[in-house]
Amino acid sequence: MNRIVNARLRDREGLFTLRWEAGLITAIEPQVDTGPASGPTSRPVDGAASATVSAAAADTAAETIDAAGNLVVPPLVEPHIHLDATLTAGEPRWNLSGTLFEGIACWAERKARVTAQDTKARAHETIRMLAAHGIQHVRTHVDVTEPGLGTLQAMLEVREEARPLVDLQVVAFPQEGIESYPDGRRLMIEAVEMGVDGVGGIPHFENTRDQGVSSVHFLMDLAVRHDRLVDVHCDETDDPHSRFLEVLAEATRVQGMGSRVTASHTTAMGSYDNAYCSKLFRLLKQAGLSFISCPTESIHLQGRFDTYPKRRGLTRVAELDQAGLNVCFAQDSIVDPWYPLGNGNILRILDAGLHICHMLGYEDLQRALDFVTDHSARALALGEGYGIEVGRPANLVVRSADSDYEVLRSQGGAQVSIRHGRVLMRKTLPEICWQDGRDARMPSPDAQGGRG
Ligand code: 17E
Ligand code: FE2
């Protein structure tokens, strides 16, 4: 039997003890109020309390983790990344225009000399960066516009090899098009036969509008026939005439596939006028598909053909959310031809996204983690494989702050990450050494507390 004590849970008052056995959560028990000693108010005013891990006296195989009043959450989710392309920025050249299309051209040069070993090494290194930030569920898009599909084979092996750290979903992503790339349809079919979890697309990149439309119908049919998830790079452009989302949403509605379909990016929606959006949103609600926004990626790649005023180039995250649609945030890139930065920390993406989307209102702050936890889990159709409930996998992360607001504000890191009941990773908080002799724990050096 293992347990976490003094855990704070999202959306629930008080402190809890969480127990698990054989990798599954067995109990979530409210703790009796032991006074301020167990609450966050007892914390040193100059910093967050550290979680501690100790072996229980009676049973050395068991561990007690003291969350010290900090938030315990299910693992963060990375719902959209390109692990086959990460850590390649500048190879063989840098994307100087900063556009999506130059990124695709740079990547075409890099992938011409990619090897399975190179792909696997970079993917594993990136997965470790993600896991170090408390992420345990990842969806990766793998470029299948490559004769031979060697990269896809390598990534399917990574999916198995990485199981101790993350659950990985692999989406067949036709980077250079389905209709516009030689043998594009055959490559997608082969990818599905090789065992991908999801089917992707890139209709805004196809040569013509008609090809964009037929690519969406093709990929939806393929997914239905083989019972796969769908996640389409859809309308990743500032062009307000790029309207493939309506095609994807209608096919989703007709098939009744809402819980299994995701539209990624949809940045053109930031350039649609309100009259079109009012009609579009009616369809989106009927379809019930999910949305993924990649805010750092899109603020970097979009708006490139504007002078001033300059568009933000993001989809309508707040409006989708207010309409009751499922929307979440993702990193998309880490040091690749499309985006030169990134370190695996999705809280950085959450911070940027909430800023860019005008979502720093009080209510937004109270539930900020929805956009990197529950909403993303729903987009990935994780179902009962996700969440802090009895009977579900004991995948639990102790953060270094006690609320969504404080995790966001202080970028409260993952202190302890537990996967299938075993401690996967522990971090100790760094110390600041002040010249005046005052020691403090990062990341909350604010003596006033600063909690909302
Ligand atoms: N490929 C693409 O089409 N769009 C992106 N944002 C990335 C790769 C990262
Ligand atoms: Fe992407």
XYZ file of C-alpha atoms and ligand atoms in Angstrom, residues 80 82 141 173 233 236 265 294 332, ligand 2:
10
model
C 0.034 17.727 -30.070
C 5.966 16.336 -33.681
C 2.100 13.519 -35.385
C 0.459 13.013 -40.546
C -3.903 20.030 -38.968
C -3.191 26.532 -40.083
C -4.583 24.796 -35.012
C -0.615 25.706 -30.090
C 3.592 21.432 -31.195
Fe 1.469 20.367 -35.597
